[in-house]
Short mmCIF file of C-alpha atoms and ligand atoms in Angstrom, two decimals:
data_model
loop_
_atom_site.label_atom_id
_atom_site.label_comp_id
_atom_site.label_asym_id
_atom_site.label_seq_id
_atom_site.Cartn_x
_atom_site.Cartn_y
_atom_site.Cartn_z
CA UNK W 19 100.44 94.25 133.43
CA UNK W 20 98.69 92.49 130.52
CA UNK W 21 98.72 88.70 130.52
CA UNK W 22 102.08 87.46 129.19
CA UNK W 23 101.67 85.66 125.80
CA UNK W 24 98.79 87.57 124.68
CA UNK W 25 99.30 89.16 121.25
CA UNK W 26 97.66 92.39 120.83
CA UNK W 27 96.50 93.96 117.57
CA UNK W 28 95.84 97.39 116.47
CA UNK W 29 92.57 97.72 115.30
CA UNK W 30 92.10 97.08 111.55
CA UNK W 31 92.08 99.76 109.01
CA UNK W 32 88.75 99.03 107.86
CA UNK W 33 87.25 97.26 104.75
CA UNK W 34 88.85 97.95 101.69
CA UNK W 35 87.29 97.79 98.40
CA UNK W 36 89.36 95.61 95.97
CA UNK W 37 91.74 97.99 94.07
CA UNK W 38 90.79 100.84 96.22
CA UNK W 39 94.19 101.04 97.18
CA UNK W 40 97.11 99.12 95.63
CA UNK W 41 98.75 96.88 97.99
CA UNK W 42 102.11 98.77 97.62
CA UNK W 43 100.28 101.95 99.30
CA UNK W 44 99.48 99.54 102.23
CA UNK W 45 100.92 100.93 105.58
CA UNK W 46 104.08 98.94 106.41
CA UNK W 47 103.47 96.30 109.40
CA UNK W 48 105.83 96.19 112.33
CA UNK W 49 105.70 93.74 115.36
CA UNK W 50 107.11 94.98 118.68
CA UNK W 51 108.19 92.27 120.82
CA UNK W 52 109.05 93.41 124.48
CA UNK W 53 108.17 92.05 127.78
CA UNK W 54 107.79 95.42 129.38
CA UNK W 55 104.47 96.79 128.70
CA UNK W 56 105.38 100.62 129.04
CA UNK W 57 107.90 100.03 126.10
CA UNK W 58 105.35 97.93 123.77
CA UNK W 59 102.74 100.77 124.19
CA UNK W 60 105.43 103.69 123.76
CA UNK W 61 106.73 102.08 120.59
CA UNK W 62 103.24 101.42 119.49
CA UNK W 63 102.25 105.15 119.54
CA UNK W 64 105.53 106.04 118.06
CA UNK W 65 105.22 103.84 115.02
CA UNK W 66 101.40 104.33 114.63
CA UNK W 67 102.11 107.98 114.56
CA UNK W 68 104.65 107.47 111.72
CA UNK W 69 102.05 105.62 109.57
CA UNK W 70 102.71 101.87 110.56
CA UNK W 71 100.32 99.21 111.27
CA UNK W 72 101.47 98.09 114.69
CA UNK W 73 101.33 94.52 116.33
CA UNK W 74 102.83 93.80 119.86
CA UNK W 75 103.65 90.66 121.43
CA UNK W 76 104.88 90.25 125.22
CA UNK W 77 107.14 87.29 125.14
CA UNK W 78 109.10 85.30 122.29
CA UNK W 79 106.56 82.66 121.57
CA UNK W 80 103.68 84.96 121.12
CA UNK W 81 105.75 86.98 118.68
CA UNK W 82 106.79 83.76 116.84
CA UNK W 83 103.24 82.91 116.75
CA UNK W 84 102.31 86.33 114.91
CA UNK W 85 105.14 85.85 112.71
CA UNK W 86 103.55 82.46 111.50
CA UNK W 87 100.17 83.87 111.06
CA UNK W 88 100.53 87.59 109.81
CA UNK W 89 102.41 89.26 107.35
CA UNK W 90 105.10 91.47 108.87
CA UNK W 91 107.49 93.87 107.18
CA UNK W 92 109.52 94.78 110.25
CA UNK W 93 110.26 92.97 113.60
CA UNK W 94 111.49 95.13 116.30
CA UNK W 95 112.42 92.73 119.34
CA UNK W 96 113.72 92.83 122.62
CA UNK W 97 116.57 90.64 123.45
CA UNK W 98 115.94 89.26 126.93
CA UNK W 99 112.27 87.99 126.94
CA UNK W 100 110.59 85.23 128.54
CA UNK W 101 109.77 81.85 126.58
CA UNK W 102 112.06 82.69 123.76
CA UNK W 103 114.67 85.15 123.58
CA UNK W 104 115.38 87.64 120.81
CA UNK W 105 118.06 85.59 119.08
CA UNK W 106 115.93 82.46 119.09
CA UNK W 107 112.97 84.59 117.59
CA UNK W 108 115.34 85.95 114.90
CA UNK W 109 116.33 82.36 113.88
CA UNK W 110 112.61 81.22 113.66
CA UNK W 111 111.88 84.30 111.54
CA UNK W 112 114.58 83.72 109.00
CA UNK W 113 112.60 80.53 108.33
CA UNK W 114 109.20 81.77 108.57
CA UNK W 115 109.76 85.12 107.01
CA UNK W 116 113.34 85.50 105.51
CA UNK W 117 112.38 88.83 103.89
CA UNK W 118 111.47 90.56 107.09
CA UNK W 119 113.52 93.37 108.45
CA UNK W 120 114.50 92.44 112.04
CA UNK W 121 115.87 94.77 114.53
CA UNK W 122 117.09 94.22 117.97
CA UNK W 123 117.03 96.38 120.99
CA UNK W 124 118.61 95.76 124.46
CA UNK W 125 119.85 97.18 127.67
CA UNK W 126 122.54 94.61 127.99
CA UNK W 127 124.49 94.27 124.83
CA UNK W 128 127.06 96.40 123.04
CA UNK W 129 128.04 96.46 119.40
CA UNK W 130 131.34 94.43 120.07
CA UNK W 131 129.53 91.64 122.05
CA UNK W 132 129.79 88.21 120.65
CA UNK W 133 125.87 88.15 120.62
CA UNK W 134 125.47 90.79 118.57
CA UNK W 135 128.00 89.46 116.02
CA UNK W 136 125.78 86.31 116.07
CA UNK W 137 122.59 88.20 115.64
CA UNK W 138 124.19 90.09 112.63
CA UNK W 139 125.11 86.84 111.12
CA UNK W 140 121.51 85.76 111.21
CA UNK W 141 120.84 88.87 109.45
CA UNK W 142 119.62 91.49 112.16
CA UNK W 143 119.90 94.92 110.43
CA UNK W 144 120.48 97.05 113.78
CA UNK W 145 120.77 97.15 117.38
CA UNK W 146 119.28 99.84 119.51
CA UNK W 147 120.53 100.37 122.97
CA UNK W 148 117.83 101.20 125.67
CA UNK W 149 117.10 103.75 126.77
CA UNK W 150 117.22 105.25 123.37
CA UNK W 151 119.17 108.26 122.98
CA UNK W 152 116.85 109.60 120.20
CA UNK W 153 113.58 107.69 119.13
CA UNK W 154 113.32 109.32 115.97
CA UNK W 155 116.39 107.59 114.88
CA UNK W 156 114.63 104.29 115.40
CA UNK W 157 111.56 105.22 113.04
CA UNK W 158 114.09 106.89 110.59
CA UNK W 159 116.39 103.79 110.34
CA UNK W 160 113.25 101.44 109.99
CA UNK W 161 112.00 103.65 107.22
CA UNK W 162 115.38 103.44 105.43
CA UNK W 163 115.69 99.89 105.71
CA UNK W 164 112.12 99.55 104.33
CA UNK W 165 113.04 101.92 101.29
CA UNK W 166 116.14 99.96 100.58
CA UNK W 167 114.17 96.64 100.56
CA UNK W 168 111.45 98.26 98.37
CA UNK W 169 114.40 99.02 96.03
CA UNK W 170 115.83 95.66 95.97
CA UNK W 171 112.53 94.12 95.18
CA UNK W 172 111.70 96.56 92.71
CA UNK W 173 115.41 95.83 90.88
CA UNK W 174 114.81 92.32 91.05
CA UNK W 175 111.34 92.67 89.16
CA UNK W 176 112.80 95.14 86.67
CA UNK W 177 115.50 93.06 85.90
CA UNK W 178 113.17 90.05 85.06
CA UNK W 179 110.59 92.19 83.49
CA UNK W 180 113.07 93.88 81.14
CA UNK W 181 114.91 90.83 80.27
CA UNK W 182 111.84 88.80 79.46
CA UNK W 183 108.39 89.92 79.05
CA UNK W 184 107.09 89.45 82.55
CA UNK W 185 107.65 88.10 85.94
CA UNK W 186 107.37 84.59 87.19
CA UNK W 187 105.53 83.48 84.06
CA UNK W 188 103.06 86.43 84.29
CA UNK W 189 103.38 88.55 81.03
CA UNK W 190 103.24 92.28 81.49
CA UNK W 191 105.30 95.41 81.91
CA UNK W 192 102.69 98.00 82.70
CA UNK W 193 103.33 100.00 85.73
CA UNK W 194 100.30 98.62 87.69
CA UNK W 195 101.75 94.97 86.80
CA UNK W 196 105.13 96.12 87.83
CA UNK W 197 103.82 97.23 90.96
CA UNK W 198 101.74 93.92 91.32
CA UNK W 199 105.19 92.10 90.67
CA UNK W 200 106.96 93.74 93.56
CA UNK W 201 104.27 92.95 95.92
CA UNK W 202 104.74 89.27 94.87
CA UNK W 203 108.21 89.41 95.38
CA UNK W 204 107.91 90.86 98.68
CA UNK W 205 105.17 88.35 99.88
CA UNK W 206 106.33 85.13 98.43
CA UNK W 207 108.81 84.40 100.74
CA UNK W 208 106.50 84.38 103.76
CA UNK W 209 103.63 82.28 104.97
CA UNK W 210 101.05 85.01 104.93
CA UNK W 211 97.34 84.55 103.80
CA UNK W 212 96.91 86.24 100.52
CA UNK W 213 93.51 87.52 99.29
CA UNK W 214 93.41 88.04 95.31
CA UNK W 215 90.80 89.88 93.80
CA UNK W 216 90.01 91.04 90.24
CA UNK W 217 87.65 90.17 87.40
CA UNK W 218 87.01 86.93 85.63
CA UNK W 219 89.91 86.02 83.64
CA UNK W 220 92.42 88.46 84.82
CA UNK W 221 95.08 85.90 85.80
CA UNK W 222 94.16 85.30 89.74
CA UNK W 223 94.94 81.58 89.44
CA UNK W 224 98.15 82.43 87.61
CA UNK W 225 99.22 84.70 90.17
CA UNK W 226 98.67 82.43 93.02
CA UNK W 227 100.54 79.57 91.38
CA UNK W 228 103.35 82.16 90.74
CA UNK W 229 103.38 82.95 94.47
CA UNK W 230 103.65 79.33 95.35
CA UNK W 231 106.38 78.73 92.63
CA UNK W 232 108.65 81.55 94.08
CA UNK W 233 107.88 80.56 97.76
CA UNK W 234 109.65 78.42 100.32
CA UNK W 235 107.00 75.86 99.68
CA UNK W 236 107.65 75.42 95.86
CA UNK W 237 108.77 71.79 96.09
CA UNK W 238 105.50 70.90 97.82
CA UNK W 239 101.96 70.85 96.35
CA UNK W 240 99.94 73.47 95.00
CA UNK W 241 96.43 72.46 95.54
CA UNK W 242 93.35 74.32 93.92
CA UNK W 243 89.80 74.08 95.40
CA UNK W 244 86.77 75.84 93.96
CA UNK W 245 84.60 76.73 96.77
CA UNK W 246 81.65 77.58 94.71
CA UNK W 247 81.40 74.27 92.77
CA UNK W 248 80.46 71.98 95.88
CA UNK W 249 77.85 71.56 98.34
CA UNK W 250 78.79 72.46 101.94
CA UNK W 251 79.05 68.77 103.18
CA UNK W 252 80.97 67.76 100.14
CA UNK W 253 83.28 70.71 100.30
CA UNK W 254 83.95 69.95 103.94
CA UNK W 255 84.98 66.32 103.24
CA UNK W 256 86.99 67.34 100.07
CA UNK W 257 88.99 69.71 102.32
CA UNK W 258 89.22 67.95 105.58
CA UNK W 259 88.99 64.44 104.49
CA UNK W 260 86.48 61.95 106.29
CA UNK W 261 86.83 58.69 107.91
CA UNK W 262 84.90 55.59 107.08
CA UNK W 263 81.03 55.55 108.12
CA UNK W 264 81.23 59.50 108.65
CA UNK W 265 78.18 59.72 106.47
CA UNK W 266 76.19 57.58 104.25
CA UNK W 267 78.55 56.53 101.18
CA UNK W 268 81.86 57.10 103.27
CA UNK W 269 83.09 53.40 102.78
CA UNK W 270 86.63 54.26 103.29
CA UNK W 271 88.82 56.73 104.96
CA UNK W 272 89.63 59.52 102.53
CA UNK W 273 92.44 62.08 102.79
CA UNK W 274 91.32 65.62 102.30
CA UNK W 275 92.94 68.15 100.01
CA UNK W 276 94.47 70.20 103.18
CA UNK W 277 96.17 67.09 103.92
CA UNK W 278 97.26 66.48 100.26
CA UNK W 279 98.73 70.09 100.33
CA UNK W 280 100.67 69.54 103.65
CA UNK W 281 103.76 71.90 103.56
CA UNK W 282 102.62 73.52 100.11
CA UNK W 283 99.90 75.96 99.21
CA UNK W 284 96.06 75.61 99.04
CA UNK W 285 94.27 77.93 96.63
CA UNK W 286 90.68 78.67 97.55
CA UNK W 287 89.18 79.75 94.46
CA UNK W 288 85.70 81.82 94.56
CA UNK W 289 86.19 82.08 98.24
CA UNK W 290 83.24 84.28 98.34
CA UNK W 291 81.02 81.39 97.38
CA UNK W 292 82.02 79.47 100.34
CA UNK W 293 78.82 78.17 102.01
CA UNK W 294 78.41 80.10 105.41
CA UNK W 295 78.51 77.02 107.75
CA UNK W 296 81.76 76.28 106.09
CA UNK W 297 83.13 79.69 106.63
CA UNK W 298 82.98 79.05 110.39
CA UNK W 299 84.61 75.75 110.17
CA UNK W 300 87.56 77.00 107.96
CA UNK W 301 87.97 79.99 110.25
CA UNK W 302 88.48 77.91 113.16
CA UNK W 303 91.22 75.86 111.23
CA UNK W 304 93.06 79.17 110.57
CA UNK W 305 92.89 80.23 114.12
CA UNK W 306 93.64 76.97 115.80
CA UNK W 307 96.12 75.71 112.73
CA UNK W 308 94.57 72.36 113.36
CA UNK W 309 91.83 70.35 111.66
CA UNK W 310 90.02 67.02 111.95
CA UNK W 311 88.62 64.80 109.26
CA UNK W 312 84.84 64.55 109.04
CA UNK W 313 83.73 62.08 111.48
CA UNK W 314 87.17 61.79 113.03
CA UNK W 315 88.74 62.54 116.38
CA UNK W 316 92.35 62.78 115.63
CA UNK W 317 93.61 66.33 114.97
CA UNK W 318 96.27 66.95 112.32
CA UNK W 319 98.30 70.04 112.00
CA UNK W 320 97.35 72.70 109.47
CA UNK W 321 100.66 73.25 107.82
CA UNK W 322 99.34 74.97 104.36
CA UNK W 323 99.62 78.53 103.24
CA UNK W 324 96.54 79.75 102.02
CA UNK W 325 95.80 81.97 98.93
CA UNK W 326 92.27 82.62 98.30
CA UNK W 327 90.69 84.38 95.17
CA UNK W 328 87.38 86.18 94.41
CA UNK W 329 85.87 88.05 91.50
CA UNK W 330 83.19 89.27 93.78
CA UNK W 331 83.40 92.44 95.98
CA UNK W 332 84.04 90.84 99.13
CA UNK W 333 83.87 93.80 101.32
CA UNK W 334 80.45 94.34 100.00
CA UNK W 335 79.47 90.74 100.89
CA UNK W 336 80.83 91.26 104.20
CA UNK W 337 78.56 94.43 104.62
CA UNK W 338 75.36 92.65 103.31
CA UNK W 339 76.05 89.75 105.92
CA UNK W 340 76.97 87.15 103.34
CA UNK W 341 80.49 86.78 104.16
CA UNK W 342 81.93 86.52 107.63
CA UNK W 343 83.96 89.71 108.54
CA UNK W 344 86.41 87.84 110.84
CA UNK W 345 87.11 85.29 108.12
CA UNK W 346 87.51 88.42 105.71
CA UNK W 347 90.13 89.86 107.99
CA UNK W 348 92.07 86.57 108.53
CA UNK W 349 92.37 85.98 104.50
CA UNK W 350 92.94 89.82 103.68
CA UNK W 351 96.47 89.67 105.55
CA UNK W 352 97.79 90.73 102.06
CA UNK W 353 95.33 92.00 99.62
CA UNK W 354 96.41 91.79 95.89
CA UNK W 355 94.39 93.06 93.35
CA UNK W 356 94.82 91.93 89.66
CA UNK W 357 93.97 94.84 87.37
CA UNK W 358 91.34 94.35 84.39
CA UNK W 359 93.07 94.18 81.03
CA UNK W 360 91.51 97.42 79.86
CA UNK W 361 93.46 99.17 82.70
CA UNK W 362 96.83 97.85 81.47
CA UNK W 363 96.34 98.59 77.89
CA UNK W 364 100.12 98.72 77.52
CA UNK W 365 100.36 94.90 77.94
CA UNK W 366 97.63 93.73 75.37
CA UNK W 367 99.88 93.39 72.61
CA UNK W 368 102.70 91.82 74.64
CA UNK W 369 100.22 89.25 76.03
CA UNK W 370 98.73 88.72 72.69
CA UNK W 371 102.10 87.91 70.96
CA UNK W 372 102.74 85.53 73.88
CA UNK W 373 99.72 83.62 72.74
CA UNK W 374 100.43 83.98 69.25
CA UNK W 375 103.77 82.11 69.66
CA UNK W 376 102.18 79.57 72.02
CA UNK W 377 99.57 78.58 69.57
CA UNK W 378 101.49 79.04 66.28
CA UNK W 379 103.88 76.33 67.84
CA UNK W 380 100.85 74.34 69.03
CA UNK W 381 99.29 74.34 65.64
CA UNK W 382 102.43 74.23 63.72
CA UNK W 383 101.82 77.42 61.86
CA UNK W 384 104.02 80.15 60.80
CA UNK W 385 102.39 83.59 61.68
CA UNK W 386 104.72 86.00 62.89
CA UNK W 387 102.74 88.89 64.15
CA UNK W 388 99.72 91.14 63.90
CA UNK W 389 99.13 93.55 61.32
CA UNK W 390 98.98 97.37 62.14
CA UNK W 391 95.32 97.47 61.88
CA UNK W 392 94.78 94.26 63.80
CA UNK W 393 97.14 95.32 66.45
CA UNK W 394 94.99 98.48 66.64
CA UNK W 395 91.98 96.61 67.13
CA UNK W 396 93.32 94.54 69.87
CA UNK W 397 94.34 97.63 71.55
CA UNK W 398 91.25 99.58 71.41
CA UNK W 399 88.86 96.68 72.39
CA UNK W 400 87.54 96.90 76.04
CA UNK W 401 88.21 93.15 76.95
CA UNK W 402 85.52 92.42 79.29
CA UNK W 403 86.55 88.78 79.49
CA UNK W 404 90.23 89.76 80.26
CA UNK W 405 93.27 87.88 79.57
CA UNK W 406 91.17 84.62 79.30
CA UNK W 407 89.28 86.40 76.19
CA UNK W 408 92.50 87.68 74.56
CA UNK W 409 93.80 83.96 74.77
CA UNK W 410 90.66 82.74 73.26
CA UNK W 411 90.78 85.15 70.53
CA UNK W 412 94.24 84.93 69.55
CA UNK W 413 93.74 80.94 69.42
CA UNK W 414 90.97 81.51 67.12
CA UNK W 415 93.06 83.90 65.02
CA UNK W 416 95.83 81.33 64.67
CA UNK W 417 93.42 78.66 63.59
CA UNK W 418 91.76 80.85 60.84
CA UNK W 419 94.73 82.93 59.52
CA UNK W 420 96.32 81.86 56.18
CA UNK W 421 98.80 84.69 55.79
CA UNK W 422 101.71 85.30 57.92
CA UNK W 423 100.29 88.20 59.65
CA UNK W 424 97.14 88.30 61.69
CA UNK W 425 94.88 90.45 59.59
CA UNK W 426 91.54 92.09 61.19
CA UNK W 427 89.45 89.70 58.96
CA UNK W 428 90.61 86.97 61.36
CA UNK W 429 89.57 88.76 64.34
CA UNK W 430 85.99 87.98 65.58
CA UNK W 431 83.37 90.30 64.22
CA UNK W 432 82.28 91.79 67.63
CA UNK W 433 85.97 92.82 68.20
CA UNK W 434 86.20 94.38 64.66
CA UNK W 435 82.97 96.55 65.37
CA UNK W 436 84.33 97.17 69.14
CA UNK W 437 81.38 95.59 70.98
CA UNK W 438 81.54 92.98 73.61
CA UNK W 439 81.14 89.29 72.61
CA UNK W 440 77.51 88.28 73.19
CA UNK W 441 78.87 84.81 74.55
CA UNK W 442 81.26 85.11 77.37
CA UNK W 443 84.65 84.07 75.84
CA UNK W 444 85.23 81.24 78.50
CA UNK W 445 82.56 78.88 77.10
CA UNK W 446 83.83 75.48 77.56
CA UNK W 447 86.41 76.37 80.30
CA UNK W 448 85.99 75.47 83.79
CA UNK W 449 85.39 78.96 85.09
CA UNK W 450 82.62 79.63 82.32
CA UNK W 451 79.93 78.72 85.15
CA UNK W 452 81.02 81.62 87.24
CA UNK W 453 81.22 84.18 84.21
CA UNK W 454 77.87 83.18 83.34
CA UNK W 455 76.52 83.11 86.87
CA UNK W 456 77.43 86.93 86.90
CA UNK W 457 74.64 87.71 84.32
CA UNK W 458 71.51 88.64 86.13
CA UNK W 459 68.52 86.58 84.92
CA UNK W 460 70.84 84.21 83.12
CA UNK W 461 68.83 81.88 80.88
CA UNK W 462 70.21 78.57 79.85
CA UNK W 463 68.19 78.43 76.64
CA UNK W 464 69.78 81.83 75.64
CA UNK W 465 73.17 80.41 76.33
CA UNK W 466 72.70 77.47 74.41
CA UNK W 467 71.58 79.53 71.43
CA UNK W 468 74.59 81.71 71.71
CA UNK W 469 76.77 78.86 71.70
CA UNK W 470 74.95 77.01 68.73
CA UNK W 471 75.12 80.70 66.83
CA UNK W 472 78.74 81.06 67.49
CA UNK W 473 79.77 77.43 66.38
CA UNK W 474 77.80 77.98 63.18
CA UNK W 475 79.66 81.27 62.47
CA UNK W 476 83.05 79.79 63.20
CA UNK W 477 82.42 76.70 61.04
CA UNK W 478 81.20 78.90 58.29
CA UNK W 479 84.38 81.07 58.51
CA UNK W 480 86.46 78.04 58.54
CA UNK W 481 84.80 76.61 55.54
CA UNK W 482 85.21 80.15 53.73
CA UNK W 483 81.42 80.52 53.46
CA UNK W 484 81.07 77.34 51.73
CA UNK W 485 77.88 75.86 53.51
CA UNK W 486 78.26 72.03 52.86
CA UNK W 487 81.78 72.33 54.07
CA UNK W 488 80.61 73.83 57.31
CA UNK W 489 77.97 71.40 57.67
CA UNK W 490 80.76 68.62 57.57
CA UNK W 491 82.90 70.27 60.01
CA UNK W 492 79.94 70.49 62.35
CA UNK W 493 78.86 66.92 61.65
CA UNK W 494 75.49 67.98 60.62
CA UNK W 495 73.71 67.04 57.53
CA UNK W 496 73.22 69.85 55.03
CA UNK W 497 69.57 70.16 55.63
CA UNK W 498 70.12 70.47 59.31
CA UNK W 499 72.68 73.06 58.69
CA UNK W 500 70.67 75.16 56.41
CA UNK W 501 67.99 74.85 59.01
CA UNK W 502 69.85 76.29 61.84
CA UNK W 503 71.69 78.94 59.46
CA UNK W 504 68.18 80.26 58.59
CA UNK W 505 67.09 80.23 62.22
CA UNK W 506 70.26 82.43 63.00
CA UNK W 507 69.80 84.62 59.84
CA UNK W 508 73.37 83.58 58.86
CA UNK W 509 74.52 84.10 55.39
N1 ATP I 603 99.63 88.37 82.48
C1 ATP I 603 99.30 87.10 81.93
N2 ATP I 603 100.35 86.43 81.23
C2 ATP I 603 100.15 85.38 80.39
N3 ATP I 603 98.96 84.58 80.81
C3 ATP I 603 97.91 85.06 81.52
C4 ATP I 603 98.07 86.36 82.24
N4 ATP I 603 96.97 86.43 82.60
C5 ATP I 603 96.53 85.47 82.51
N5 ATP I 603 96.83 84.40 81.78
C6 ATP I 603 96.27 83.36 81.35
O1 ATP I 603 95.00 83.59 81.00
C7 ATP I 603 94.16 82.55 81.61
C8 ATP I 603 93.05 83.02 82.56
O2 ATP I 603 93.65 83.15 83.73
P1 ATP I 603 93.26 82.70 85.20
O3 ATP I 603 92.68 81.39 85.26
O4 ATP I 603 94.37 82.71 86.32
O5 ATP I 603 92.10 83.77 85.47
P2 ATP I 603 91.28 84.08 86.75
O6 ATP I 603 91.43 85.54 87.20
O7 ATP I 603 91.52 82.87 87.77
O8 ATP I 603 89.75 83.92 86.23
P3 ATP I 603 88.35 83.56 86.91
O9 ATP I 603 88.07 84.55 87.93
O10 ATP I 603 87.46 83.41 85.76
O11 ATP I 603 88.65 81.99 87.58
C9 ATP I 603 94.94 81.43 81.94
O12 ATP I 603 95.30 80.65 81.03
C10 ATP I 603 96.24 82.18 82.27
O13 ATP I 603 97.29 81.39 82.24
MG1 MG I 604 90.03 81.53 88.35
#
């Protein structure tokens, strides 16, 4: 007999390349809770053969721990178990993962018993009497319930996307996005860790905050941390806090971001950049659900939902030894891939119109749409900077346009010619560093020249080509302006 309380887990399904599999196609995850080992093993085989990812627990407490930590679609639990019985487990699941499908099995109850009525009221979906008359009925019913739940989620999503233009503030109605919305709808009411991957500017942070807002933690804080922006020691004290005297300069006790996010969600942006030593420390926190301030002795409970994001190929970083495999698996409980904008071309105009109305309102202009030619240009462009680039382009159009429709002439030149912008579009925004750092051999000087040049161009456009006016806009003397214009060959 295995040690009771041990939570066993089937071997993982291997590293997944971001986007190689959309999350909707993931194998459903089931937890089998039963104190009888032979029953656990038999059910494991049965469900594995049916395409499930199976976890097992030998008692109620181990099962509850797994529900706290892992994402589960289905829990199949025995009723009489040591430490915590099936009904108590069911109660806990209703708080921890209200969307999970819970089924009970027993050798002692009947459908008429009061206990079963109670369990039903708590949302148990079926009762199987042991020994099973036909095991295939069990897997079949689980499949049916999963399908019903999938349809329910899809309906919620479709209702929202068809009424408005998107889901939870994320604009889009392309099939790939609707699929992602369904997944958000499925995971938001759990505590599971989510790993969001996708190119720069695709909307990863927006997705993370949408998950938080739809979750049971929505009334608690959403705290974002950029793991790439800080040195290891600083990141550690930012996350965990520190006590006075922990290091030179630590003059007072300081609360960490995990404490500030207590009960809410922490968003670990650029997780691939997390220093290696920090990865070890953070993994320990995820495993033990406890942490300590730097230099402190007191332990605090870690009650935060973790959403991490990366625009790197994390599995590749794992295989190159730059990211810890164990941490990757801990984080990648629910992988969520945000597709690049060019892979959801149907959404381009919808999102562009959303930004158009945002910026016309902000700037007090009256522009009611894009001309057909401008719309075609937007649709056919490749959008290497994704939604962020689109937002910047639209903002610029609104600033420049004098007509009531956006014409091609208000679009940036590179877009009219179908070439990517020389300068990453996010200049000035917080994530620009990350975008820029992706370019090999990135040179600061070249970058500054690009900025200078694009400012000159923009000023010239705003000044309708009048150089003295453009110089004024930039706060330059005419001579300075003329010098720079010549340097960059501007007319
Ligand atoms: N589908 C969308 N609908 C509306 N706005 C969006 C959408 N996707 C992204 N945005 C907006 O585009 C901008 C960029 O998105 P966000 O910051 O979430 O991208 P990101 O994937 O985190 O980028 P990075 O990898 O560079 O950090 C934000 O202002 C965000 O609100
Ligand atoms: Mg981001």
